[in-house]
Amino acid sequence: MSDFVYPPVIALAKTLFRVLDLRITIDGAEHIPRQGGAVLASNHISYLDFIFAGLGANPAKRKVRFMAKQEIFADRIAGPLMRGMHHIPVDRDNGLASYKAALAALKGGEVVGVFPEATISQSFTVKEIKSGAARMAASTDTPLIPMALWGTQRLWTKGRKRELTKRHVPISILIGEPFQPTRRDKQDVVAAELHSRMSALLDRAQQEYPDKPAGPDDEWWVPAHLGGSAPTPESLAGSEDEID
């Protein structure tokens, strides 16, 4: 697959990261295969997650093809970039076409990026996840790789003002060991296993995170169970159904 757009986009992103002095840590990059298909499943806490999740595969010299909502591809600026990077549009009215496109990419040896929660988690915990990532991995006999991001919500998340020029923010990217679902596995069991692995990675990222809130007004980006003022999962039940 030709990539004329992806490399300069990566180079530009890295330049911006250096200018902003973002303190990016990648742990577990050895779990990304150097070749062959794989499904990369990450938590979702920011509108910028696809950038940092993709960065996590960079040490393995892999480019991730993300599944993203169709509306982004319709944007006059983002659309050409998304298509140029061979990301996969997700049309909520024609999900089967998106699924087939992802399967074709996996069979072609690509790494496909998925946010199995489907929406941004405003509680900054791992929400209930969809079964699509597991089904894709099982159908193509490719590994399923859990990932956790932390710190990205401080730059731009749902319900908060964008702070894209915020400097010195630590960003943690943790990649877990891959596992291999099969067609014989029950989807709910595999989804539970993926949820467990993503949650464990996220817990570690939160516990090891080098920054603390600057004061009460800055506690919004910390989950309630760690003493922050982010809403609890229970308080958000039923209100996060819209795809972000």
XYZ file of C-alpha atoms in Angstrom:
244
model
C 0.000 0.000 0.000
C 1.496 3.335 -1.072
C 1.930 5.925 1.656
C 2.645 9.437 0.401
C 0.564 11.251 3.014
C 1.234 9.313 6.231
C 5.025 9.955 6.595
C 4.822 13.771 6.378
C 1.856 13.788 8.771
C 3.885 11.747 11.266
C 6.867 14.077 10.843
C 4.681 17.150 11.405
C 3.099 15.613 14.518
C 6.501 14.776 15.995
C 7.672 18.331 15.342
C 4.649 19.741 17.157
C 5.227 17.353 20.060
C 8.793 18.633 20.387
C 7.700 22.277 20.197
C 5.152 21.691 22.954
C 7.637 19.567 24.897
C 5.072 16.827 25.404
C 6.647 14.185 27.628
C 5.641 11.101 25.689
C 6.382 7.663 27.095
C 5.826 4.491 25.056
C 5.924 1.211 26.963
C 5.456 -2.185 25.333
C 6.211 -1.247 21.726
C 7.840 -4.669 21.317
C 4.327 -6.141 21.314
C 3.544 -4.563 17.944
C 4.476 -7.091 15.230
C 7.019 -5.892 12.691
C 4.969 -7.372 9.895
C 1.599 -8.967 9.285
C -1.891 -8.010 10.309
C -2.913 -7.078 13.851
C -5.824 -5.381 15.609
C -4.768 -2.586 17.965
C -7.496 -1.862 20.538
C -7.143 1.297 22.625
C -9.174 3.088 25.260
C -10.718 6.385 24.178
C -10.427 9.548 26.292
C -9.594 12.270 23.755
C -10.301 13.440 20.229
C -6.555 13.122 19.628
C -6.226 9.470 20.645
C -5.720 8.174 17.116
C -2.588 10.315 16.795
C -0.989 8.948 19.958
C -2.191 5.393 19.448
C -0.567 5.507 16.033
C 2.590 6.887 17.587
C 2.718 3.807 19.807
C 3.263 1.644 16.713
C 5.968 3.908 15.316
C 8.925 2.138 17.023
C 7.880 -1.035 15.182
C 7.811 0.999 11.953
C 4.115 0.242 11.488
C 1.430 2.597 10.257
C -1.977 2.050 11.833
C -5.144 2.223 9.730
C -7.794 3.542 12.106
C -11.510 2.959 11.919
C -13.102 6.402 12.258
C -16.573 7.832 11.779
C -17.619 8.768 8.254
C -18.163 12.423 9.168
C -14.423 12.991 9.544
C -13.852 11.794 5.986
C -16.457 14.282 4.772
C -14.524 17.225 6.209
C -12.814 19.245 3.487
C -9.498 19.368 5.363
C -9.425 16.180 7.427
C -11.091 14.058 4.745
C -8.261 14.053 2.198
C -5.730 13.384 4.957
C -7.742 10.470 6.347
C -8.126 8.939 2.899
C -4.467 9.572 2.090
C -3.463 7.681 5.230
C -5.804 4.815 4.264
C -7.892 5.007 7.396
C -11.221 3.186 7.298
C -14.501 5.153 7.346
C -17.249 3.818 9.586
C -20.736 4.497 8.292
C -23.241 3.831 11.062
C -25.893 3.121 8.423
C -23.695 0.591 6.605
C -21.484 -1.009 9.221
C -20.950 -4.165 7.204
C -18.996 -2.298 4.529
C -16.660 -0.841 7.158
C -16.196 -4.264 8.735
C -15.337 -5.842 5.392
C -12.859 -3.048 4.633
C -11.133 -3.673 7.978
C -10.969 -7.422 7.301
C -9.417 -6.756 3.899
C -6.791 -4.499 5.478
C -5.940 -7.145 8.090
C -5.662 -9.867 5.478
C -3.396 -7.536 3.527
C -1.009 -7.383 6.499
C -2.062 -4.021 7.928
C -2.404 -2.970 11.567
C -5.992 -1.819 12.099
C -6.674 0.555 14.984
C -9.971 0.314 16.873
C -11.494 2.152 19.824
C -13.794 -0.633 21.030
C -15.626 1.593 23.506
C -16.955 3.435 20.392
C -17.223 6.734 22.278
C -14.992 8.888 24.453
C -15.151 7.844 28.096
C -15.837 10.957 30.150
C -15.216 9.032 33.369
C -11.688 8.196 32.111
C -12.245 4.532 32.879
C -12.707 1.761 30.306
C -16.369 1.576 29.328
C -18.199 -1.481 28.079
C -16.560 -2.493 24.823
C -17.989 -3.681 21.542
C -17.120 -7.076 20.084
C -15.948 -5.864 16.677
C -12.215 -5.848 17.458
C -12.306 -9.420 18.740
C -14.398 -10.603 15.802
C -11.988 -9.048 13.312
C -8.974 -10.650 14.973
C -10.675 -14.062 15.109
C -11.903 -13.896 11.524
C -8.455 -13.079 10.136
C -6.329 -15.103 12.559
C -4.479 -11.946 13.613
C -3.392 -10.941 17.134
C -5.466 -8.591 19.267
C -3.282 -6.052 21.044
C -4.614 -4.026 24.010
C -3.443 -0.452 24.489
C -4.041 2.293 27.048
C -3.543 6.033 26.631
C -3.357 8.532 29.461
C -2.821 12.299 29.499
C -4.356 12.920 26.082
C -7.604 14.083 27.701
C -5.760 17.116 29.047
C -5.317 18.427 25.487
C -8.796 17.894 24.065
C -11.673 15.798 25.322
C -15.430 15.794 25.216
C -17.075 18.645 27.082
C -13.842 20.563 27.671
C -12.183 23.457 25.882
C -9.371 22.491 23.507
C -5.890 23.180 24.849
C -3.852 22.091 21.845
C -0.980 24.435 22.716
C -0.670 23.244 26.316
C 2.995 22.547 27.015
C 4.907 19.940 29.036
C 1.963 17.525 29.325
C 3.017 13.917 29.995
C 1.414 11.435 27.589
C 1.547 7.744 28.467
C 1.149 5.046 25.791
C 1.075 1.496 27.172
C 0.860 -1.522 24.888
C 0.029 -4.931 26.307
C 0.824 -8.448 25.218
C -1.199 -9.619 22.225
C -3.598 -12.521 22.463
C -5.294 -14.568 19.773
C -9.091 -14.944 19.713
C -10.443 -17.796 17.614
C -13.748 -18.401 15.875
C -14.592 -20.940 18.574
C -14.348 -18.397 21.392
C -17.487 -16.779 22.730
C -17.502 -13.099 21.819
C -18.568 -11.934 25.274
C -15.699 -13.871 26.876
C -13.135 -12.352 24.531
C -14.621 -8.876 25.027
C -14.365 -9.322 28.796
C -10.727 -10.396 28.455
C -9.927 -7.380 26.290
C -11.702 -5.074 28.751
C -9.690 -6.580 31.619
C -6.390 -6.129 29.819
C -7.141 -2.563 28.727
C -8.284 -1.668 32.243
C -5.119 -3.097 33.796
C -2.965 -1.073 31.405
C -4.968 2.076 32.097
C -4.756 1.551 35.866
C -0.982 1.259 35.578
C -0.744 4.361 33.396
C -2.791 6.345 35.915
C -0.823 5.101 38.931
C 2.541 5.810 37.280
C 1.566 9.160 35.772
C 4.125 11.804 36.812
C 1.724 14.785 37.079
C -0.890 15.671 39.675
C -3.687 18.253 39.410
C -2.512 21.799 40.087
C -5.488 22.408 42.363
C -9.216 21.748 42.802
C -10.051 23.378 39.458
C -7.617 21.018 37.738
C -8.983 17.771 39.136
C -11.407 17.272 36.231
C -8.958 15.049 34.294
C -8.573 12.546 37.146
C -11.168 9.744 37.533
C -13.411 9.801 40.591
C -12.034 6.556 42.019
C -8.599 8.210 42.207
C -9.935 11.301 43.953
C -10.590 13.428 40.875
C -13.733 15.278 39.861
C -14.429 13.408 36.614
C -17.968 11.992 36.557
C -18.416 8.410 37.699
C -19.374 5.716 35.169
C -22.679 5.285 37.017
C -23.595 8.953 36.651
C -22.949 8.758 32.907
C -24.942 5.589 32.268
C -26.958 5.991 29.084
C -25.576 9.450 28.260
C -22.486 8.475 26.239
C -24.115 6.605 23.394
C -23.283 9.053 20.624
C -20.231 8.040 18.590
C -17.386 10.567 18.874
